[in-house]
Coordinates of N, CA and C in Angstrom, one line a residue:
M701 N -45.7 32.8 16.4 CA -47.0 33.1 17.0 C -47.8 31.7 17.6
Q702 N -48.3 31.7 18.6 CA -49.0 30.5 19.1 C -50.4 30.7 19.0
L703 N -51.1 29.8 18.3 CA -52.6 29.8 18.2 C -53.0 28.8 19.3
S704 N -54.0 29.3 20.0 CA -54.6 28.3 21.0 C -55.6 27.4 20.4
K705 N -55.9 26.3 21.2 CA -56.9 25.5 20.8 C -58.3 26.2 20.7
G706 N -59.2 25.7 19.8 CA -60.4 26.5 19.5 C -60.2 27.3 18.3
I707 N -59.1 27.3 17.6 CA -59.1 28.0 16.3 C -60.1 27.5 15.4
T708 N -60.4 28.1 14.4 CA -61.2 27.6 13.2 C -60.5 27.6 12.0
I709 N -60.4 26.6 11.2 CA -59.7 26.5 10.0 C -60.7 26.2 8.8
L710 N -60.8 27.1 7.9 CA -61.7 27.0 6.9 C -60.8 26.6 5.5
N711 N -61.3 25.4 5.0 CA -60.7 25.0 3.7 C -61.5 25.5 2.5
G712 N -60.8 26.4 1.7 CA -61.5 27.0 0.7 C -61.8 26.2 -0.5
A713 N -61.7 24.8 -0.4 CA -62.0 23.9 -1.5 C -63.3 23.5 -1.5
P714 N -64.0 23.3 -2.7 CA -63.6 23.8 -3.9 C -64.0 25.4 -4.0
A715 N -63.1 26.1 -4.5 CA -63.3 27.5 -4.8 C -64.4 27.9 -5.6
L716 N -65.3 28.8 -5.1 CA -66.3 29.3 -5.8 C -66.3 30.8 -6.4
K717 N -66.6 31.1 -7.6 CA -66.3 32.4 -8.2 C -67.3 33.3 -7.4
T718 N -68.5 32.8 -7.0 CA -69.5 33.7 -6.4 C -69.8 33.1 -5.1
F719 N -69.4 34.0 -4.1 CA -69.7 33.5 -2.7 C -69.9 34.7 -1.7
D720 N -70.4 34.4 -0.6 CA -70.6 35.5 0.4 C -69.4 35.8 1.0
Q721 N -68.7 37.2 0.8 CA -67.7 37.5 1.3 C -67.4 37.6 2.8
Q722 N -68.6 37.7 3.4 CA -68.4 37.5 4.9 C -67.9 36.2 5.4
I723 N -67.9 35.2 4.5 CA -67.3 33.9 5.0 C -65.9 34.0 5.3
L724 N -65.2 34.9 4.5 CA -63.8 35.1 4.8 C -63.4 35.7 6.1
T725 N -64.4 36.2 6.8 CA -64.1 37.0 8.1 C -64.4 35.9 9.2
L726 N -65.0 34.7 9.0 CA -65.2 33.8 10.0 C -64.2 33.1 10.7
P727 N -63.3 32.4 9.9 CA -62.3 31.4 10.6 C -61.1 32.2 11.0
T728 N -60.4 31.5 12.0 CA -59.1 32.1 12.4 C -58.1 32.0 11.3
L729 N -58.3 30.8 10.6 CA -57.2 30.5 9.4 C -58.0 30.1 8.2
F730 N -57.7 30.8 7.1 CA -58.3 30.5 5.8 C -57.3 29.8 4.9
C731 N -57.4 28.5 4.7 CA -56.3 27.8 4.0 C -56.8 27.3 2.6
V732 N -56.0 27.7 1.4 CA -56.3 27.3 0.1 C -55.1 27.0 -0.7
N733 N -55.2 26.3 -1.8 CA -54.2 26.0 -2.6 C -54.0 27.2 -3.6
E734 N -52.9 27.2 -4.6 CA -52.8 28.4 -5.2 C -54.0 28.7 -6.3
T735 N -54.7 27.7 -6.8 CA -55.8 27.8 -7.7 C -57.0 28.5 -7.0
E736 N -57.2 27.9 -5.9 CA -58.4 28.5 -4.9 C -57.9 30.1 -4.4
A737 N -56.7 30.1 -4.1 CA -56.3 31.6 -3.8 C -56.5 32.5 -4.8
S738 N -56.2 32.1 -6.2 CA -56.4 33.0 -7.3 C -57.8 33.3 -7.5
I739 N -58.6 32.3 -7.3 CA -60.2 32.6 -7.4 C -60.9 33.5 -6.4
F740 N -60.4 33.2 -5.2 CA -60.9 34.1 -4.0 C -60.4 35.5 -4.0
S741 N -59.2 35.5 -4.5 CA -58.5 36.8 -4.4 C -58.4 37.6 -5.7
G742 N -58.7 37.0 -6.8 CA -58.8 37.5 -8.1 C -57.3 37.9 -8.5
Q743 N -56.3 37.2 -7.8 CA -54.9 37.5 -8.1 C -54.3 36.2 -8.7
L744 N -53.9 36.2 -10.0 CA -53.3 35.1 -10.6 C -52.0 34.8 -9.9
I745 N -51.7 33.5 -9.7 CA -50.4 33.1 -8.9 C -49.5 32.4 -9.8
H746 N -48.4 33.0 -10.3 CA -47.3 32.4 -11.1 C -46.0 32.4 -10.2
S747 N -46.0 32.8 -9.0 CA -44.8 32.9 -8.2 C -44.9 33.2 -6.8
I748 N -44.1 33.0 -6.0 CA -44.2 33.2 -4.5 C -44.7 34.7 -4.2
S749 N -44.2 35.6 -5.0 CA -44.5 36.9 -4.9 C -46.1 37.1 -5.1
D750 N -46.5 36.5 -6.1 CA -48.0 36.4 -6.7 C -48.7 35.8 -5.3
A751 N -48.3 34.8 -5.0 CA -49.0 34.1 -3.7 C -49.0 35.0 -2.5
E752 N -48.0 35.9 -2.2 CA -48.0 36.8 -1.3 C -49.0 37.9 -1.4
L753 N -49.0 38.4 -2.7 CA -50.1 39.4 -3.0 C -51.5 38.9 -2.9
A754 N -51.7 37.7 -3.3 CA -53.0 37.0 -3.2 C -53.5 37.1 -1.6
A755 N -52.5 36.5 -0.7 CA -52.8 36.5 0.6 C -52.9 37.9 1.2
K756 N -52.4 39.0 0.6 CA -52.6 40.2 1.2 C -54.0 40.7 0.7
K757 N -54.5 40.4 -0.4 CA -55.9 40.8 -1.0 C -56.8 40.0 -0.2
L758 N -56.5 38.8 0.3 CA -57.7 38.0 1.1 C -57.6 38.6 2.4
I759 N -56.5 39.1 3.0 CA -56.5 39.8 4.3 C -57.3 41.1 4.2
A760 N -57.2 41.8 3.1 CA -57.8 43.0 2.9 C -59.4 42.8 2.8
K761 N -59.7 41.5 2.5 CA -61.1 41.1 2.3 C -61.7 40.7 3.6
G762 N -60.8 40.6 4.5 CA -61.4 40.3 5.9 C -60.8 39.0 6.5
C763 N -59.9 38.3 6.0 CA -59.4 37.1 6.5 C -58.5 37.5 7.8
K764 N -58.6 36.8 8.8 CA -57.6 37.0 9.9 C -56.2 36.4 9.6
S765 N -56.2 35.5 9.0 CA -54.9 34.7 8.5 C -55.1 33.9 7.3
V766 N -54.1 33.8 6.4 CA -54.3 33.1 5.2 C -53.1 32.2 5.0
L767 N -53.3 30.9 4.7 CA -52.3 29.9 4.5 C -52.6 29.3 3.0
I768 N -51.5 29.7 2.2 CA -51.7 29.2 0.7 C -50.6 28.0 0.7
T769 N -51.3 26.8 0.2 CA -50.3 25.8 -0.1 C -49.9 25.9 -1.4
L770 N -48.5 25.6 -1.7 CA -47.8 25.9 -3.0 C -47.3 24.8 -3.5
G771 N -47.9 23.6 -3.3 CA -47.2 22.3 -3.8 C -45.9 22.0 -3.5
E772 N -45.1 21.7 -4.3 CA -43.6 21.3 -4.2 C -42.9 22.4 -3.5
Q773 N -43.4 23.6 -3.6 CA -42.8 24.9 -3.1 C -43.1 25.3 -1.7
G774 N -44.0 24.5 -1.1 CA -44.3 24.4 0.3 C -45.6 25.3 0.5
A775 N -45.5 26.2 1.4 CA -46.5 27.0 1.8 C -46.3 28.4 2.1
L776 N -47.3 29.4 2.2 CA -47.0 30.7 2.4 C -48.1 31.2 3.6
Y777 N -47.8 31.7 4.5 CA -48.8 32.1 5.8 C -48.7 33.6 6.0
L778 N -49.7 34.2 6.1 CA -49.8 35.7 6.4 C -50.8 36.0 7.4
T779 N -50.7 37.0 8.2 CA -51.6 37.3 9.2 C -52.1 38.7 8.9
E780 N -53.2 39.1 9.6 CA -53.7 40.5 9.5 C -52.7 41.4 10.4
D781 N -51.7 41.0 11.0 CA -50.9 41.8 11.7 C -49.9 42.5 10.7
S782 N -50.1 43.6 10.3 CA -49.2 44.2 9.3 C -47.8 44.3 9.6
N783 N -47.4 44.3 10.9 CA -46.1 44.2 11.4 C -45.3 42.9 11.0
K784 N -46.0 41.8 10.8 CA -45.4 40.4 10.5 C -45.4 40.3 9.0
P785 N -44.0 39.9 8.6 CA -43.9 39.5 7.1 C -44.5 38.3 7.0
A786 N -44.8 37.9 5.7 CA -45.3 36.6 5.2 C -44.3 35.6 5.6
L787 N -44.8 34.4 6.1 CA -43.9 33.3 6.4 C -43.9 32.2 5.3
R788 N -42.8 32.0 4.7 CA -42.6 30.9 3.7 C -42.0 29.6 4.4
V789 N -42.7 28.6 4.0 CA -42.1 27.3 4.6 C -41.9 26.5 3.3
V790 N -40.7 25.9 3.2 CA -40.4 25.0 2.0 C -40.5 23.5 2.4
S791 N -41.2 23.0 1.3 CA -41.4 21.6 1.4 C -40.1 20.7 1.3
P792 N -40.1 19.6 1.8 CA -38.9 18.6 1.6 C -38.9 18.1 0.2
K793 N -37.9 18.0 -0.4 CA -37.9 17.5 -1.8 C -38.2 16.0 -1.9
V794 N -39.1 15.5 -2.7 CA -39.4 14.0 -2.7 C -39.6 13.7 -4.2
N795 N -39.8 12.4 -4.4 CA -40.0 11.9 -5.7 C -41.5 11.7 -5.8
S796 N -42.2 12.7 -6.3 CA -43.7 12.8 -6.3 C -44.2 11.6 -7.3
I797 N -45.2 10.8 -6.9 CA -45.7 9.9 -7.7 C -47.3 10.2 -7.9
D798 N -48.0 10.8 -7.0 CA -49.4 10.9 -7.1 C -49.8 12.1 -6.1
T799 N -50.2 13.3 -6.5 CA -50.4 14.3 -5.8 C -51.9 14.4 -5.3
T800 N -52.7 13.5 -5.7 CA -54.1 13.4 -5.2 C -54.0 13.2 -3.7
G801 N -54.8 14.1 -3.1 CA -55.1 14.1 -1.6 C -54.0 14.9 -0.9
A802 N -53.0 15.4 -1.6 CA -51.8 16.2 -0.6 C -52.3 17.3 0.1
G803 N -53.5 17.9 -0.5 CA -54.0 19.1 0.3 C -54.7 18.6 1.5
D804 N -55.4 17.6 1.3 CA -56.2 16.9 2.7 C -55.1 16.5 3.6
A805 N -54.1 15.8 3.1 CA -53.0 15.2 4.0 C -52.3 16.6 4.8
F806 N -52.2 17.6 3.9 CA -51.6 18.8 4.6 C -52.5 19.4 5.7
L807 N -53.8 19.8 5.4 CA -54.7 20.2 6.3 C -54.9 19.2 7.5
G808 N -54.9 17.8 7.4 CA -55.0 16.9 8.5 C -53.7 17.0 9.4
G809 N -52.8 17.1 8.8 CA -51.4 17.3 9.4 C -51.4 18.6 10.3
L810 N -51.8 19.6 9.6 CA -51.7 20.9 10.2 C -52.8 20.9 11.6
A811 N -53.9 20.4 11.4 CA -54.9 20.2 12.5 C -54.3 19.3 13.6
Y812 N -53.6 18.3 13.4 CA -53.2 17.4 14.1 C -51.9 18.1 15.0
F813 N -51.0 18.7 14.3 CA -49.9 19.5 15.0 C -50.2 20.6 15.8
L814 N -51.4 21.3 15.5 CA -51.9 22.4 16.3 C -52.7 21.9 17.6
A815 N -53.6 21.0 17.4 CA -54.5 20.4 18.3 C -53.9 19.4 19.4
V816 N -53.1 18.4 18.7 CA -52.8 17.4 19.5 C -51.2 17.7 20.1
K817 N -50.4 18.0 19.2 CA -48.9 18.5 19.5 C -48.7 19.6 20.3
G818 N -49.7 20.7 19.9 CA -49.6 22.0 20.5 C -48.6 23.0 20.0
Y819 N -48.3 22.7 18.6 CA -47.1 23.4 18.0 C -47.7 24.8 17.7
T820 N -46.8 25.7 17.5 CA -46.9 26.9 17.1 C -47.5 26.9 15.7
I821 N -48.1 27.8 15.1 CA -48.5 27.8 13.8 C -47.4 27.6 12.8
E822 N -46.3 28.3 12.9 CA -45.1 28.1 12.1 C -44.5 26.7 12.2
K823 N -44.4 26.0 13.1 CA -43.9 24.7 13.2 C -45.0 23.7 12.7
A824 N -46.2 23.9 13.0 CA -47.4 23.3 12.5 C -47.3 23.1 10.9
I825 N -47.0 24.4 10.2 CA -47.2 24.3 8.7 C -45.9 23.6 8.4
E826 N -44.8 23.7 9.0 CA -43.4 23.1 8.5 C -43.8 21.5 8.6
A827 N -44.4 21.0 9.8 CA -44.7 19.6 9.9 C -45.8 19.1 8.9
A828 N -46.8 20.1 8.6 CA -47.9 19.7 7.6 C -47.2 19.6 6.3
C829 N -46.3 20.4 6.0 CA -45.4 20.2 4.6 C -44.8 19.1 4.4
I830 N -44.3 18.5 5.6 CA -43.7 17.3 5.6 C -44.7 16.1 5.4
V831 N -45.8 16.2 6.0 CA -47.0 15.2 5.8 C -47.3 15.2 4.5
A832 N -47.5 16.3 3.9 CA -48.2 16.4 2.5 C -47.1 15.8 1.6
A833 N -45.7 16.2 1.8 CA -44.7 15.6 0.9 C -44.6 14.1 1.0
D834 N -44.7 13.5 2.2 CA -44.8 12.1 2.4 C -45.9 11.5 1.5
S835 N -47.1 12.0 1.6 CA -48.4 11.5 1.0 C -48.2 11.6 -0.5
V836 N -47.4 12.2 -1.2 CA -47.4 12.3 -2.6 C -46.4 11.3 -3.1
T837 N -45.7 10.5 -2.3 CA -44.6 9.5 -2.6 C -45.3 8.0 -2.8
K838 N -46.6 8.1 -2.7 CA -47.5 6.8 -2.7 C -48.7 7.1 -3.7
F839 N -49.2 6.0 -4.3 CA -50.5 6.2 -5.1 C -51.5 6.1 -4.2
G840 N -52.6 6.8 -4.6 CA -53.9 6.8 -3.7 C -54.0 8.0 -2.9
T841 N -55.1 8.0 -2.1 CA -55.3 8.9 -1.1 C -55.2 8.7 0.2
Q842 N -56.2 8.0 0.7 CA -56.3 7.6 2.1 C -55.0 6.7 2.4
I843 N -54.7 5.8 1.5 CA -53.7 4.8 1.8 C -52.3 5.5 1.8
S844 N -52.3 6.7 1.2 CA -51.0 7.5 1.1 C -50.9 8.4 2.3
F845 N -52.0 8.5 3.0 CA -51.8 9.3 4.3 C -51.0 8.7 5.4
P846 N -50.0 9.5 6.0 CA -49.1 8.9 7.0 C -50.0 8.4 8.1
G847 N -49.6 7.3 8.8 CA -50.4 6.9 10.0 C -49.7 7.6 11.2
P848 N -50.3 7.1 12.4 CA -49.7 7.7 13.7 C -48.3 7.4 13.9
E849 N -47.6 6.4 13.4 CA -46.3 6.3 13.6 C -45.4 7.2 12.9
I850 N -45.9 7.6 11.7 CA -45.2 8.6 11.0 C -45.4 10.0 11.7
L851 N -46.7 10.3 11.9 CA -47.0 11.6 12.6 C -46.1 11.7 14.0
K852 N -46.1 10.7 14.7 CA -45.4 10.9 16.0 C -43.8 10.9 16.0
S853 N -43.3 10.6 14.7 CA -42.0 10.6 14.4 C -41.5 11.9 13.9
I854 N -42.4 12.7 13.5 CA -42.1 14.1 13.0 C -41.7 15.1 14.2
K855 N -40.6 15.6 14.2 CA -40.2 16.5 15.3 C -39.7 17.6 14.6
I856 N -40.2 18.7 15.0 CA -39.8 20.2 14.4 C -39.2 20.9 15.6

């Protein structure tokens, strides 16, 4: 699936137990981690199957598409198109030192690969998983984020 420029991405962090449900209907893409997905959907997540069920519940609440980051297990993407199965993207295996900011690195990478590189959503998620995986191999947040040279070197 190709998403065109002008899409809206809503990062669900930090998740609120009480919120206006209409907010879920506004973005093109609703992106959350496992904990946030559990809070927004009401579905506890202990497995990939649970994450897919949470994504389906978020779609039922009005999301157009849902992207759940799963840490070292990668990410899961689901759209409101019931004919398309959930997409599971696996993260590269790395020696994780500090996971602080990995979600921010993921979202920044996702936006970059969609807007600047023009990747399809599937390829952008795969590239964003690489960016997030790279970011956890160093201490800190901003200093662990890949710079332009790394971003330009990622080819999917």
